[in-house]
mmCIF file of C-alpha atoms and ligand atoms in Angstrom:
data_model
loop_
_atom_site.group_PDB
_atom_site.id
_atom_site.type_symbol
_atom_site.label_atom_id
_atom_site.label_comp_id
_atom_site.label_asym_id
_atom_site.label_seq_id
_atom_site.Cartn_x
_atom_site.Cartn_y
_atom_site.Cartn_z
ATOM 1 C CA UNK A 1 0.000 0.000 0.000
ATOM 2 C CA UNK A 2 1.090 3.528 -0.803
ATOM 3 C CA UNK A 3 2.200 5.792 2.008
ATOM 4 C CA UNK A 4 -0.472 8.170 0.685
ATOM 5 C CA UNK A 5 -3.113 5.853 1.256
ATOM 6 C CA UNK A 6 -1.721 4.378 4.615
ATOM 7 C CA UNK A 7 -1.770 8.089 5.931
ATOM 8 C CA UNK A 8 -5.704 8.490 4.577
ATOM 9 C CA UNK A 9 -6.619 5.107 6.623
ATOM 10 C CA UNK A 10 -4.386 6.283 9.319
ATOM 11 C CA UNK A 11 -6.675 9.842 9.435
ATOM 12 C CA UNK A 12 -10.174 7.842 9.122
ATOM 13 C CA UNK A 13 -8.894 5.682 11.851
ATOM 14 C CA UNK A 14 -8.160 8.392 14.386
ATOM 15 C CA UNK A 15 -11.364 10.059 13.503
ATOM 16 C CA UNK A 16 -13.310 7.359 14.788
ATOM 17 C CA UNK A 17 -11.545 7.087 17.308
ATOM 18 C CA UNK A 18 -11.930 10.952 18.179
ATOM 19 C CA UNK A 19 -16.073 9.833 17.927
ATOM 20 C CA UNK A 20 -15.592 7.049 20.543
ATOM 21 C CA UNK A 21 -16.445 4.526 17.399
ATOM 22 C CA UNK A 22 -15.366 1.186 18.392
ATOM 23 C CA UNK A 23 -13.178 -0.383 16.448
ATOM 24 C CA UNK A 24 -13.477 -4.164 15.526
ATOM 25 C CA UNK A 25 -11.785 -7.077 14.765
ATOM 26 C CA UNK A 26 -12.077 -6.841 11.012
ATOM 27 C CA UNK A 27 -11.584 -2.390 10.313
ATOM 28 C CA UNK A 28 -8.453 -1.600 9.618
ATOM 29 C CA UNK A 29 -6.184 -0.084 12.436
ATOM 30 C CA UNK A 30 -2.523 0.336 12.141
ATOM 31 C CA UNK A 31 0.072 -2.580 13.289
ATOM 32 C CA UNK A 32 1.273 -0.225 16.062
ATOM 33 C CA UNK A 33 -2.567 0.099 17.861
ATOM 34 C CA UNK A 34 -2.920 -3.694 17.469
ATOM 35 C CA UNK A 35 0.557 -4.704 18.947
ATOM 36 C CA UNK A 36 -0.114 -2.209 21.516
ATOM 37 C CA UNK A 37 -3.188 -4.140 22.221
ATOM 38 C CA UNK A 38 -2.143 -7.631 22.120
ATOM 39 C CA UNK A 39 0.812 -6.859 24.598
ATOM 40 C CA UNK A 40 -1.483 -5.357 27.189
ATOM 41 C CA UNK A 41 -4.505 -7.551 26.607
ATOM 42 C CA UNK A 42 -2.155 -10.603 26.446
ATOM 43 C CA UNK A 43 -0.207 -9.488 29.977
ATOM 44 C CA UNK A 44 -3.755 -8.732 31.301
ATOM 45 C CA UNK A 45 -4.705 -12.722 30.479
ATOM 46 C CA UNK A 46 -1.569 -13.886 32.164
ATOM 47 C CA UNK A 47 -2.176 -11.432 35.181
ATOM 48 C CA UNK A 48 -5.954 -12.892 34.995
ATOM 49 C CA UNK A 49 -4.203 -16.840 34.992
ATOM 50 C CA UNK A 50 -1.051 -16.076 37.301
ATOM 51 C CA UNK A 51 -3.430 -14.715 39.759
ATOM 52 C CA UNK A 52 -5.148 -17.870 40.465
ATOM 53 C CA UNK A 53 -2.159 -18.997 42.229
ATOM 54 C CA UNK A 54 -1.778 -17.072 45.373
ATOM 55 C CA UNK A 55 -5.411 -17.538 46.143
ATOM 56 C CA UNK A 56 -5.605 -21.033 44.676
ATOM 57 C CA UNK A 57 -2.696 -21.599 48.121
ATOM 58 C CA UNK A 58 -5.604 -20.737 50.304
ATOM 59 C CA UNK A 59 -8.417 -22.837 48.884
ATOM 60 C CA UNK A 60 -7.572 -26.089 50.661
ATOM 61 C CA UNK A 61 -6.942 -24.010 53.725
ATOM 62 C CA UNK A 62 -9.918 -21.727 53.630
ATOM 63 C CA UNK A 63 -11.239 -21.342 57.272
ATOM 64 C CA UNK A 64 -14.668 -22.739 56.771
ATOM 65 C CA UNK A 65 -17.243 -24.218 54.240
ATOM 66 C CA UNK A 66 -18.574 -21.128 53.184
ATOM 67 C CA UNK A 67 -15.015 -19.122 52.928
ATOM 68 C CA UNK A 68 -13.907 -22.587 50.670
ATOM 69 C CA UNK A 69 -16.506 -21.984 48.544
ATOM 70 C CA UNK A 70 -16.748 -17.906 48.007
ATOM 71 C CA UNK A 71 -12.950 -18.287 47.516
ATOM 72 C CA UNK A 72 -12.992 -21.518 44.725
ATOM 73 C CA UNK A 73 -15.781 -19.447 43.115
ATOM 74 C CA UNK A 74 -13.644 -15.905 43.081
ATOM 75 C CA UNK A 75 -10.450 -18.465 41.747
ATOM 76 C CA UNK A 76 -12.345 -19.937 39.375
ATOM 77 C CA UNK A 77 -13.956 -16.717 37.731
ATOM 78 C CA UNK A 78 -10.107 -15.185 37.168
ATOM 79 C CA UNK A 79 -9.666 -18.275 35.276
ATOM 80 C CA UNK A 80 -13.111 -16.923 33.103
ATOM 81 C CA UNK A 81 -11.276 -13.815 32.519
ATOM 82 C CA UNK A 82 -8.213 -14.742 31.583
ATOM 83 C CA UNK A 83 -9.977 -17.095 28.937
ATOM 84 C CA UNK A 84 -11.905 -14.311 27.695
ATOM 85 C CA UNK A 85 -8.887 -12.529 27.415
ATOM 86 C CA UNK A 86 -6.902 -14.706 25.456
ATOM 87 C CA UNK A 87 -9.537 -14.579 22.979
ATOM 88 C CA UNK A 88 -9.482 -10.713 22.610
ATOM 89 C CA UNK A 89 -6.398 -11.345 21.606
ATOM 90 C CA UNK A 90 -6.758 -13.941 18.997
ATOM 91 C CA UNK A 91 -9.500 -11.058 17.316
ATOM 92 C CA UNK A 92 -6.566 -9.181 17.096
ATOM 93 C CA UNK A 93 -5.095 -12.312 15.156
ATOM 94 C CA UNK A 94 -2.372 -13.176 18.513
ATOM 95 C CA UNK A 95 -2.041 -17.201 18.117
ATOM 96 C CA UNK A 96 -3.170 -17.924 21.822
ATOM 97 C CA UNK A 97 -0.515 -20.719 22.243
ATOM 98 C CA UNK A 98 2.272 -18.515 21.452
ATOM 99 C CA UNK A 99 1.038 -15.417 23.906
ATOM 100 C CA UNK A 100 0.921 -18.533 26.148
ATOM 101 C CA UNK A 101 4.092 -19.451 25.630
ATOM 102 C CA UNK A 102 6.036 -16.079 25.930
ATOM 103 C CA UNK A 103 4.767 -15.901 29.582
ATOM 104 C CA UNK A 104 6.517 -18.929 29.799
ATOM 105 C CA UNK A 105 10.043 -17.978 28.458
ATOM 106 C CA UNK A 106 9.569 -14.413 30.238
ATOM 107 C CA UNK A 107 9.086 -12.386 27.230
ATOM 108 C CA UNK A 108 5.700 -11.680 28.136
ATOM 109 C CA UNK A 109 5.169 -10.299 31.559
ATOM 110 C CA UNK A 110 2.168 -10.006 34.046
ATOM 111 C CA UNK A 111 1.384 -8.158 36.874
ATOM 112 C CA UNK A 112 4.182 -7.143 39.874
ATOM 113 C CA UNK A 113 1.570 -7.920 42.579
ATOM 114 C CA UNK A 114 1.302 -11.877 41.916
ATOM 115 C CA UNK A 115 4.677 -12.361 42.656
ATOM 116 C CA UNK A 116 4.258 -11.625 46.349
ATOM 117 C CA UNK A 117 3.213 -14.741 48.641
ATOM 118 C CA UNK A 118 0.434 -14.791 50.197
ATOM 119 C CA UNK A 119 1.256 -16.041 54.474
ATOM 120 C CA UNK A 120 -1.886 -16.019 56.056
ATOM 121 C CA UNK A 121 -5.764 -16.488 55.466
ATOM 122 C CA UNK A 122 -5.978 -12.731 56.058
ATOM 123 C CA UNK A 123 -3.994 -12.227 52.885
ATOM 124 C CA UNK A 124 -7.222 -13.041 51.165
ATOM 125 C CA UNK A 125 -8.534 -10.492 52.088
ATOM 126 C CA UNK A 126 -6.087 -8.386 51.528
ATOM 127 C CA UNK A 127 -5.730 -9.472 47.931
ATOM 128 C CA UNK A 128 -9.563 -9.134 47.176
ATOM 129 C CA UNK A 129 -9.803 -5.738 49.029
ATOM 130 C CA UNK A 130 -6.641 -4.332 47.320
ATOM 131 C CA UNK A 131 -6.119 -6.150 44.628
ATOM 132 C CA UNK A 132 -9.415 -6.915 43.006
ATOM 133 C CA UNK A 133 -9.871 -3.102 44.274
ATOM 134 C CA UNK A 134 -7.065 -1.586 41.853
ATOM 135 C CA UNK A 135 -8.013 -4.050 39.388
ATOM 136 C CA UNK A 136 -11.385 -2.115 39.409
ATOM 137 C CA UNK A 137 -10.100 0.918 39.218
ATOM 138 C CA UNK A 138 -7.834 0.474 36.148
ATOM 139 C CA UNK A 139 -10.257 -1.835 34.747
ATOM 140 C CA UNK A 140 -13.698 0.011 34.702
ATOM 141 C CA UNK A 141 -12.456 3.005 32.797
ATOM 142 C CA UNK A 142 -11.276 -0.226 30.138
ATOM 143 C CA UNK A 143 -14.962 -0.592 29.236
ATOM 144 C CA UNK A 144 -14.945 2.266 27.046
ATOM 145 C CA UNK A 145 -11.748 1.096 25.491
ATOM 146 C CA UNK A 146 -11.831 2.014 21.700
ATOM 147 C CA UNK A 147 -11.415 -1.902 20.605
ATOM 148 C CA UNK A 148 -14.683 -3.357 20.829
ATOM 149 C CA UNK A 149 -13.806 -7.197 22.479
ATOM 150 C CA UNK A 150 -11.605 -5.249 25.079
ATOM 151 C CA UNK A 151 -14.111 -3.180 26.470
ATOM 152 C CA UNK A 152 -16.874 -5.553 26.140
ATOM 153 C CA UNK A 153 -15.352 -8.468 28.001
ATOM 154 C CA UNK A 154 -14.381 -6.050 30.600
ATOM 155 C CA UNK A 155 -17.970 -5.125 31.166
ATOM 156 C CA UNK A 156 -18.341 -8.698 32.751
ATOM 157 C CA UNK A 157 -14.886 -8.787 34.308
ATOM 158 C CA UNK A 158 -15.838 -5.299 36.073
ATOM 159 C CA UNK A 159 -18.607 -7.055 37.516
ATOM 160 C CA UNK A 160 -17.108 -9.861 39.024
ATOM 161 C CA UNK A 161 -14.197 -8.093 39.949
ATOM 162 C CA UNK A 162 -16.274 -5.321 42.179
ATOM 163 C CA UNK A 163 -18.186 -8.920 43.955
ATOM 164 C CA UNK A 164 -14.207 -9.966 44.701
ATOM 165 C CA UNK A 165 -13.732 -6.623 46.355
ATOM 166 C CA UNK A 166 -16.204 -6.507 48.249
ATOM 167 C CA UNK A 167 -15.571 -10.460 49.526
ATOM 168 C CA UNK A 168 -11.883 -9.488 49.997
ATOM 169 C CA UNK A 169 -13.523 -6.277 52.471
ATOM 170 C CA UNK A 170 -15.474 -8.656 54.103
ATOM 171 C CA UNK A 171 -12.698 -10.936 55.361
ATOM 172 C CA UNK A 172 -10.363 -7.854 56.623
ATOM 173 C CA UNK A 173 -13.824 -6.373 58.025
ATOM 174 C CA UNK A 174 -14.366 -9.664 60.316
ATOM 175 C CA UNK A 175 -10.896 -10.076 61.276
ATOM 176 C CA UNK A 176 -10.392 -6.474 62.150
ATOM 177 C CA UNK A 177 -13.226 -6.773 64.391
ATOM 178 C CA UNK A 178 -11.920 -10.196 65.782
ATOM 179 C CA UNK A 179 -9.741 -10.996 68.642
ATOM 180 C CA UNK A 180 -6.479 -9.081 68.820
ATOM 181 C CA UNK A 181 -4.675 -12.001 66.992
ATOM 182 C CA UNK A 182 -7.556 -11.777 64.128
ATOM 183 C CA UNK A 183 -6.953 -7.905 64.237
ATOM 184 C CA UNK A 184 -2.932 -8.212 63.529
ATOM 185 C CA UNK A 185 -3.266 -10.789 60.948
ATOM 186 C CA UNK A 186 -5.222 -7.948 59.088
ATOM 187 C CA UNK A 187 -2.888 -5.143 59.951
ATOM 188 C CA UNK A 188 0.003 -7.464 59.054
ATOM 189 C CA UNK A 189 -1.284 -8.310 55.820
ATOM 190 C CA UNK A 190 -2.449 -4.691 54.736
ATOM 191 C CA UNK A 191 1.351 -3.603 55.600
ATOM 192 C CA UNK A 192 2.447 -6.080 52.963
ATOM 193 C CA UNK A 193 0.119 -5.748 50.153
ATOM 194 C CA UNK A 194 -0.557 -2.054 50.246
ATOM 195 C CA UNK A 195 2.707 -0.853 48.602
ATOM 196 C CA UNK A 196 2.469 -3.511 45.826
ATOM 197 C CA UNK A 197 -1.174 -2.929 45.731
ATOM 198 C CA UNK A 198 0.234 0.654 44.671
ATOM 199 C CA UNK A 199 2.203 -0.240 42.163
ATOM 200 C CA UNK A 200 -0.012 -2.215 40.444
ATOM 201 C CA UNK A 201 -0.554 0.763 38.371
ATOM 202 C CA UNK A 202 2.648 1.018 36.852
ATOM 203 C CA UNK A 203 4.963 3.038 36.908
ATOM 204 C CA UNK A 204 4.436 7.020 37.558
ATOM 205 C CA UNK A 205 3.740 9.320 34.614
ATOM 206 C CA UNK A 206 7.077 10.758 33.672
ATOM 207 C CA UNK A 207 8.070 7.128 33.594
ATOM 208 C CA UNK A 208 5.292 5.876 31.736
ATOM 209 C CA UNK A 209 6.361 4.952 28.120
ATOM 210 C CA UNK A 210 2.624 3.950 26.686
ATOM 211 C CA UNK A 211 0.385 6.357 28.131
ATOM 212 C CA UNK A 212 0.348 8.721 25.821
ATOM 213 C CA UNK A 213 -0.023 6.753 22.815
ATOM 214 C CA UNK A 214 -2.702 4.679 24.250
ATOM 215 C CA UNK A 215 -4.702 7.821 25.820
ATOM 216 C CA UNK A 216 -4.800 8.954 21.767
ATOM 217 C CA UNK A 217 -6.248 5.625 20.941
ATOM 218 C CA UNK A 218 -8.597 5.667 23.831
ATOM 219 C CA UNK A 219 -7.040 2.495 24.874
ATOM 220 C CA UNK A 220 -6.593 4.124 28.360
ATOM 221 C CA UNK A 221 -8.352 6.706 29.383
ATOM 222 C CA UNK A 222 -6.558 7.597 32.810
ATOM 223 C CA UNK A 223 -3.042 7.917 32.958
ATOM 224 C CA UNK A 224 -1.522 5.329 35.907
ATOM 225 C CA UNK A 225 -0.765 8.446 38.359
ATOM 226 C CA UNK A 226 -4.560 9.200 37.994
ATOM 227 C CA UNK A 227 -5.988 6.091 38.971
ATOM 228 C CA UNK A 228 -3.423 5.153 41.462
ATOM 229 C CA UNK A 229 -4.911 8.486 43.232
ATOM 230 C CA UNK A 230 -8.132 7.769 43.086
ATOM 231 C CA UNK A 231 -7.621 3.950 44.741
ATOM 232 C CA UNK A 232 -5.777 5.777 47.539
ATOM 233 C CA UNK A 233 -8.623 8.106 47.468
ATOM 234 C CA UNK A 234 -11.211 5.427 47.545
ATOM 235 C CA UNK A 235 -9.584 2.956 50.095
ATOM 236 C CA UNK A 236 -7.534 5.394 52.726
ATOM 237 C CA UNK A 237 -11.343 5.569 54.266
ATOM 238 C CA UNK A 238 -12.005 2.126 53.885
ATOM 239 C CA UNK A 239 -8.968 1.290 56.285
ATOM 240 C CA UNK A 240 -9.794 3.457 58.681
ATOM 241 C CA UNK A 241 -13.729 2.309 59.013
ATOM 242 C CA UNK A 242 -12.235 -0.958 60.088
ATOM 243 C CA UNK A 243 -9.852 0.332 62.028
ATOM 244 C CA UNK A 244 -6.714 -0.402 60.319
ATOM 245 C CA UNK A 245 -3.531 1.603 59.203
ATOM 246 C CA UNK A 246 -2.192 2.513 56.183
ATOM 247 C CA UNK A 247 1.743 1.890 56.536
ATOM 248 C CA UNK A 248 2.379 5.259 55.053
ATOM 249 C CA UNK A 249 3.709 7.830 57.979
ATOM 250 C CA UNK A 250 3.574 10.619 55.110
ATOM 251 C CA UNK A 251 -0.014 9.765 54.041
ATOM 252 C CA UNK A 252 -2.362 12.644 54.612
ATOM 253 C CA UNK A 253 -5.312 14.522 53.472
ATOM 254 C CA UNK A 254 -5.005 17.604 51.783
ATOM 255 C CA UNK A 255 -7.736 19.742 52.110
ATOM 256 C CA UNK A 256 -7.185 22.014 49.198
ATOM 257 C CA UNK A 257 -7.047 19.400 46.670
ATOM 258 C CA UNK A 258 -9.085 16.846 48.318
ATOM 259 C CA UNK A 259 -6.942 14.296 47.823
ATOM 260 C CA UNK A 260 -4.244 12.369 49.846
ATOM 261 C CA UNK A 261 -0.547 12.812 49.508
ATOM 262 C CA UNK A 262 1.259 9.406 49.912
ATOM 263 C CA UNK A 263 4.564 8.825 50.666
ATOM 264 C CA UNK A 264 7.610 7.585 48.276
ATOM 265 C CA UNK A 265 6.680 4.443 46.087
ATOM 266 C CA UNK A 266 9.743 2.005 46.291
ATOM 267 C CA UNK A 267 10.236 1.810 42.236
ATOM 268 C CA UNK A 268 14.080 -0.258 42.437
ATOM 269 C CA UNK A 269 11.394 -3.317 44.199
ATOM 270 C CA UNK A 270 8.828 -2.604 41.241
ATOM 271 C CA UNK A 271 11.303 -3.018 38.679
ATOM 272 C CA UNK A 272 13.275 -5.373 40.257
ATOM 273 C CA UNK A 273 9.770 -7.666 40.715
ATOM 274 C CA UNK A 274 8.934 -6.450 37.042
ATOM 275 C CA UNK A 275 12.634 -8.205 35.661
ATOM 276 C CA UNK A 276 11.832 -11.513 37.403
ATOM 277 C CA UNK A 277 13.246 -10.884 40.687
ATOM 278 C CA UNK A 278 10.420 -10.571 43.399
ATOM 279 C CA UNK A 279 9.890 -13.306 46.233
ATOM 280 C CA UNK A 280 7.924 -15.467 43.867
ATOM 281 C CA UNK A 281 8.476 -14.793 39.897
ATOM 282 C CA UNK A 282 10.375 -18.306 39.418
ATOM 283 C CA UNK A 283 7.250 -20.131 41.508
ATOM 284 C CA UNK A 284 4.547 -18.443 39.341
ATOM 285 C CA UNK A 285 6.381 -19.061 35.740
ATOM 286 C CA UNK A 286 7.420 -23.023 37.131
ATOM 287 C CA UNK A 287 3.704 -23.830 37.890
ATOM 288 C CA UNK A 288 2.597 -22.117 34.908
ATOM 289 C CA UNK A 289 4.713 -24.254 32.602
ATOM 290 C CA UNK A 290 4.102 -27.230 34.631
ATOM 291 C CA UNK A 291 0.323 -26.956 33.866
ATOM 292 C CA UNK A 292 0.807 -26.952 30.438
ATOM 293 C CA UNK A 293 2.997 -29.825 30.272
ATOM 294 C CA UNK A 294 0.787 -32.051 32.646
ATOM 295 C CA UNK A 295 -2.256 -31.152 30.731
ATOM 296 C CA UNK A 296 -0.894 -32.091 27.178
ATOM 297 C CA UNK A 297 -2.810 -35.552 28.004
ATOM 298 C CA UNK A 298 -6.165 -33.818 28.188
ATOM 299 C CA UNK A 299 -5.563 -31.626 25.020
ATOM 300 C CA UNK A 300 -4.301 -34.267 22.945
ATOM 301 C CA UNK A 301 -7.330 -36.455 24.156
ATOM 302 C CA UNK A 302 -10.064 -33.879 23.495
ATOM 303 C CA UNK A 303 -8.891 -33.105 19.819
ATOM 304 C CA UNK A 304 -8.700 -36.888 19.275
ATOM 305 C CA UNK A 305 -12.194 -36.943 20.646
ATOM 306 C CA UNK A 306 -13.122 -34.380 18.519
ATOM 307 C CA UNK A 307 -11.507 -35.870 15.486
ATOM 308 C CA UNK A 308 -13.473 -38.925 16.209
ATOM 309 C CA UNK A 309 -16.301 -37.437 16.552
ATOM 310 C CA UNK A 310 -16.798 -35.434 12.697
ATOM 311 C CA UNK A 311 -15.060 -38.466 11.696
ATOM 312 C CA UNK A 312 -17.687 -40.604 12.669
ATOM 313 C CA UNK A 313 -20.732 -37.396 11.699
ATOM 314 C CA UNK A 314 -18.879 -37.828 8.077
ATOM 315 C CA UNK A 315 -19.426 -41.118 7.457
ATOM 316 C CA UNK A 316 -23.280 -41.336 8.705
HETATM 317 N N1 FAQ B 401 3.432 -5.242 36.583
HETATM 318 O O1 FAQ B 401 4.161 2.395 29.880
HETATM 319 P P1 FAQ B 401 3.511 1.608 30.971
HETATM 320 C C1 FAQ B 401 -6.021 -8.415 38.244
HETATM 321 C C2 FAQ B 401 5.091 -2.648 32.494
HETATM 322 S S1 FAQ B 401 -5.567 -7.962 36.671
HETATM 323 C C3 FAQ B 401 4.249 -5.652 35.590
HETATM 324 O O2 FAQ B 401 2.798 2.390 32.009
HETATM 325 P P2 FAQ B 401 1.021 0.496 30.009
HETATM 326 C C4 FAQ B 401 -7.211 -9.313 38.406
HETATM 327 C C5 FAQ B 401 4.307 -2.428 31.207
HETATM 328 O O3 FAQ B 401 3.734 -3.658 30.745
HETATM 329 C C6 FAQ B 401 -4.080 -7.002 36.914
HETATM 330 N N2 FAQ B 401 4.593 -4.861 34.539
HETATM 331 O O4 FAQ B 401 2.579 0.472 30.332
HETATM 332 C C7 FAQ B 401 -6.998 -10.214 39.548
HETATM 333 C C8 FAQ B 401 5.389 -1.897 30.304
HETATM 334 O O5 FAQ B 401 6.229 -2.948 29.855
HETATM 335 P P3 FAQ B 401 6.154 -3.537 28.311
HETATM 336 C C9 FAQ B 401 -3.494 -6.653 35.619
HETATM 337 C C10 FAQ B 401 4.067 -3.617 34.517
HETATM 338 O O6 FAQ B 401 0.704 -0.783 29.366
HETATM 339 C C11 FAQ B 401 -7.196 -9.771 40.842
HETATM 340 C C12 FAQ B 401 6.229 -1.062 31.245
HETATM 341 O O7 FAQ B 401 5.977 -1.564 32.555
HETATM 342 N N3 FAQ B 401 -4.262 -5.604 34.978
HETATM 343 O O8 FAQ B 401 -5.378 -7.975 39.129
HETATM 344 C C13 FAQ B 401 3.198 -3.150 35.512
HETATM 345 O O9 FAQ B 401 0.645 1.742 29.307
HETATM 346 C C14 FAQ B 401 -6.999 -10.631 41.923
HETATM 347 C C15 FAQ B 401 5.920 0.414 31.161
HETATM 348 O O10 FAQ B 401 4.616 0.701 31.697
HETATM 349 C C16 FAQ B 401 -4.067 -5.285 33.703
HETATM 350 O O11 FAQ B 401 -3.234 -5.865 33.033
HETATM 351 C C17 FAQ B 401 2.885 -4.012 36.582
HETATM 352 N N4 FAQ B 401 2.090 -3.655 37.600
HETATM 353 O O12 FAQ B 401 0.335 0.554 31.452
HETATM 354 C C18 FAQ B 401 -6.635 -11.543 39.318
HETATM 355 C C19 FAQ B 401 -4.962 -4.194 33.162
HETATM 356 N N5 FAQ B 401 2.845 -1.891 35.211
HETATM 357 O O13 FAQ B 401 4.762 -4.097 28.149
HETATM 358 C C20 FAQ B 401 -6.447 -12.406 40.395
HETATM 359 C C21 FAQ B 401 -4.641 -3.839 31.743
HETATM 360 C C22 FAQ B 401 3.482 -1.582 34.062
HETATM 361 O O14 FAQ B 401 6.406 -2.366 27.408
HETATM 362 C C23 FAQ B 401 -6.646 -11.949 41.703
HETATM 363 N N6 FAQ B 401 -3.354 -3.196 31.612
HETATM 364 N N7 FAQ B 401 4.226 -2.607 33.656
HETATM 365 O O15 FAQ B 401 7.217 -4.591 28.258
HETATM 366 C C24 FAQ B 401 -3.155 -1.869 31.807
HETATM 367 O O16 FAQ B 401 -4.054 -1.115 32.155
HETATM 368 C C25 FAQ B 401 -1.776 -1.328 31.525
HETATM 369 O O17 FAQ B 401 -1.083 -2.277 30.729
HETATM 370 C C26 FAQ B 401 -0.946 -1.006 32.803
HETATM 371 C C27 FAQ B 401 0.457 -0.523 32.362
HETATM 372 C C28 FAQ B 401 -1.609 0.130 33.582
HETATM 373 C C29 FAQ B 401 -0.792 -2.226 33.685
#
C-alpha cells in the first residue's frame, strides 16, 4: 500500500476514534494500535491466569465451608477472565498458544503484585480488598476502550471483579473486628500488600512509556498516576472504618485538593519484581509451565475426541 493511502486510513482511523467509534476485529487499524493491544490484553490474560495462584494456596486451607466456597468461586472466575482474554487477543489475530508461551520464556510479563506470597488467610482479604480493588479501578475506565472485544469483556470482568472486592472487604472487616490475633493478621497483611497494591498501576507518569499513545487511541483513558490516586482516594477511608492503618507515615489529606498525599513508592522493588526478581516470579512461571505440560494428556485427548467425533458425523 502507498504511504499516501496508509496516511488516509491512518486519518479515518483516528477520527473514529476521536467519535468514541469502536473499532473491531475486522476495520483496519494500524500494526502499532494492534501490537499495543495484544501486549497489554495478552499481559492482562496472564495477570488474569497467574493470579489464580496465590489464592488457589488458600483454597484447601480456607477457614470454613462457606469461605472454601466464596474463595474456589472468586479463583475460578479469574480463570473466566483470563480465557476471555486470550480470545481478545486472537480477534486481534495473537495465536493464543504462542502469547501462552512467551509468559513462559519471560518475554511476556504479568502483573508485579502476583509475585508476592500470600502467608496467612488474612492475605485473602487483603488481595480481594486491594487487589481486586485496583483491578477495578484500572479496569472500569477499560470498558470504554476504543477496541470493541476489550471493552466488552471487561464489562463482565468489572462485575465480578467489584463482587471480589467486596468479599476481599469482608474478610479484613471480620478479622479487624476479631480478637487481637484476628486484628494483627489484618494489619500485618495490609502492611504487605498495600505498597504492591500501589504499584499495580505502573509506573508514575514521567516514567510511563505507553500512556500517551494509548490515551490517543482511547485504549486508556486515565493515565496510571490518575488512577493510582483515586484507589488511595477510595480505600484510605475504607482502612480506617475498620480500624486499620495505612503503613504510610507521610499519608495525609489535603484539604485544598481533596486528595491524599502518599509517601515515596519504592520503584528499584517494582522493577526489580517487574525483571523476574520478586519473592515469587520463578514459583509463578514453574507452575505455569508445569500446567501446560501435565495437561498435554487432556488436550491431545479432546482433539482426538473431537476428530473422532466429525469423523464418525462424516461417514453417517
Ligand atoms: N506489573 O508504559 P507503561 C487483576 C510494564 S488484573 C508488571 O505504564 P502500560 C485481576 C508495562 O507492561 C491485573 N509490569 O505500560 C486479579 C510496560 O512494559 P512492556 C493486571 C508492569 O501498558 C485480581 C512497562 O511496565 N491488569 O489484578 C506493571 O501503558 C486478583 C511500562 O509501563 C491489567 O493488566 C505491573 N504492575 O500501562 C486476578 C490491566 N505496570 O509491556 C487475580 C490492563 C506496568 O512495554 C486476583 N493493563 N508494567 O514490556 C493496563 O491497564 C496497563 O497495561 C498497565 C500498564 C496500567 C498495567
Amino acid at each position: 500500500m502507498k504511504e499516501q493511502d496508509i496516511a488516509i486510513l491512518e486519518q479515518k482511523f483516528q477520527e473514529k476514534i476521536d467519535n468514541d467509534i469502536k473499532i473491531e476485529p475486522n476495520d483496519w487499524m494500524p500494526d502499532a494500535y494492534r501490537n499495543t493491544l495484544i501486549r497489554q490484553i495478552s499481559q492482562h490474560a496472564h495477570s488474569e491466569i497467574v493470579g489464580m495462584l496465590p489464592e488457589g494456596n488458600w483454597i484447601t486451607r480456607a477457614p470454613n465451608l462457606r469461605r472454601k466456597a466464596v474463595l474456589l468461586a472468586k479463583v475460578q472466575d479469574e480463570a473466566g477472565h483470563g480465557l476471555y482474554l486470550y480470545s481478545a487477543t486472537e480477534t486481534l489475530g495473537a495465536d493464543r498458544e504462542q502469547t501462552i508461551d512467551d509468559l513462559h520464556s519471560g518475554v511476556a510479563k504479568y502483573s508485579s503484585i502476583f509475585n508476592y506470597p500470600t502467608l496467612s488467610w488474612a492475605d485473602m482479604g487483603a488481595v480481594g480488598w486491594l487487589v481486586d480493588g485496583a483491578a477495578i479501578m484500572n479496569q472500569v475506565p477499560l470498558c470504554r476502550c476504543s477496541y470493541g472485544p476489550y471493552a466488552r469483556a471487561m464489562v463482565r470482568v468489572c462485575k465480578e471483579e467489584s463482587f471480589h472486592q467486596r468479599q476481599g472487604f469482608e474478610i479484613m472487616m471480620k478479622l479487624a473486628a476479631g480478637t487481637p490475633e484476628q486484628k494483627e493478621m489484618a494489619q500485618d497483611a495490609l502492611n504487605r500488600f498495600w505498597w504492591p497494591a500501589i504499584m499495580m498501576f505502573g509506573p508514575n507518569d514521567a516514567e510511563s512509556k505507553h500512556t500517551a499513545q494509548s490515551m490517543k487511541w482511547k485504549i486508556k483513558r486515565h493515565t496510571n498516576d490518575e488512577l493510582r490516586q483515586q484507589f488511595i482516594d477510595v480505600t484510605v477511608p475504607q482502612a480506617e472504618l475498620i480500624g486499620l492503618t495505612i503503613p504510610d507515615p507521610l499519608l495525609k489529606f489535603n484539604e485544598a485538593t481533596g486528595h491524599y498525599e502518599h509517601g515515596p513508592i519504592d520503584w528499584d522493588e517494582f522493577w526489580e519484581v517487574v525483571k523476574g526478581n520478586g519473592p515469587c516470579n520463578k514459583d509463578r512461571v514453574d507452575a505455569r509451565r508445569k500446567a501446560k505440560e501435565n495437561g498435554l494428556w487432556v488436550r491431545q485427548a479432546a482433539l482426538a475426541h473431537a476428530e473422532k467425533k466429525k469423523l464418525r458425523k462424516q461417514a453417517s
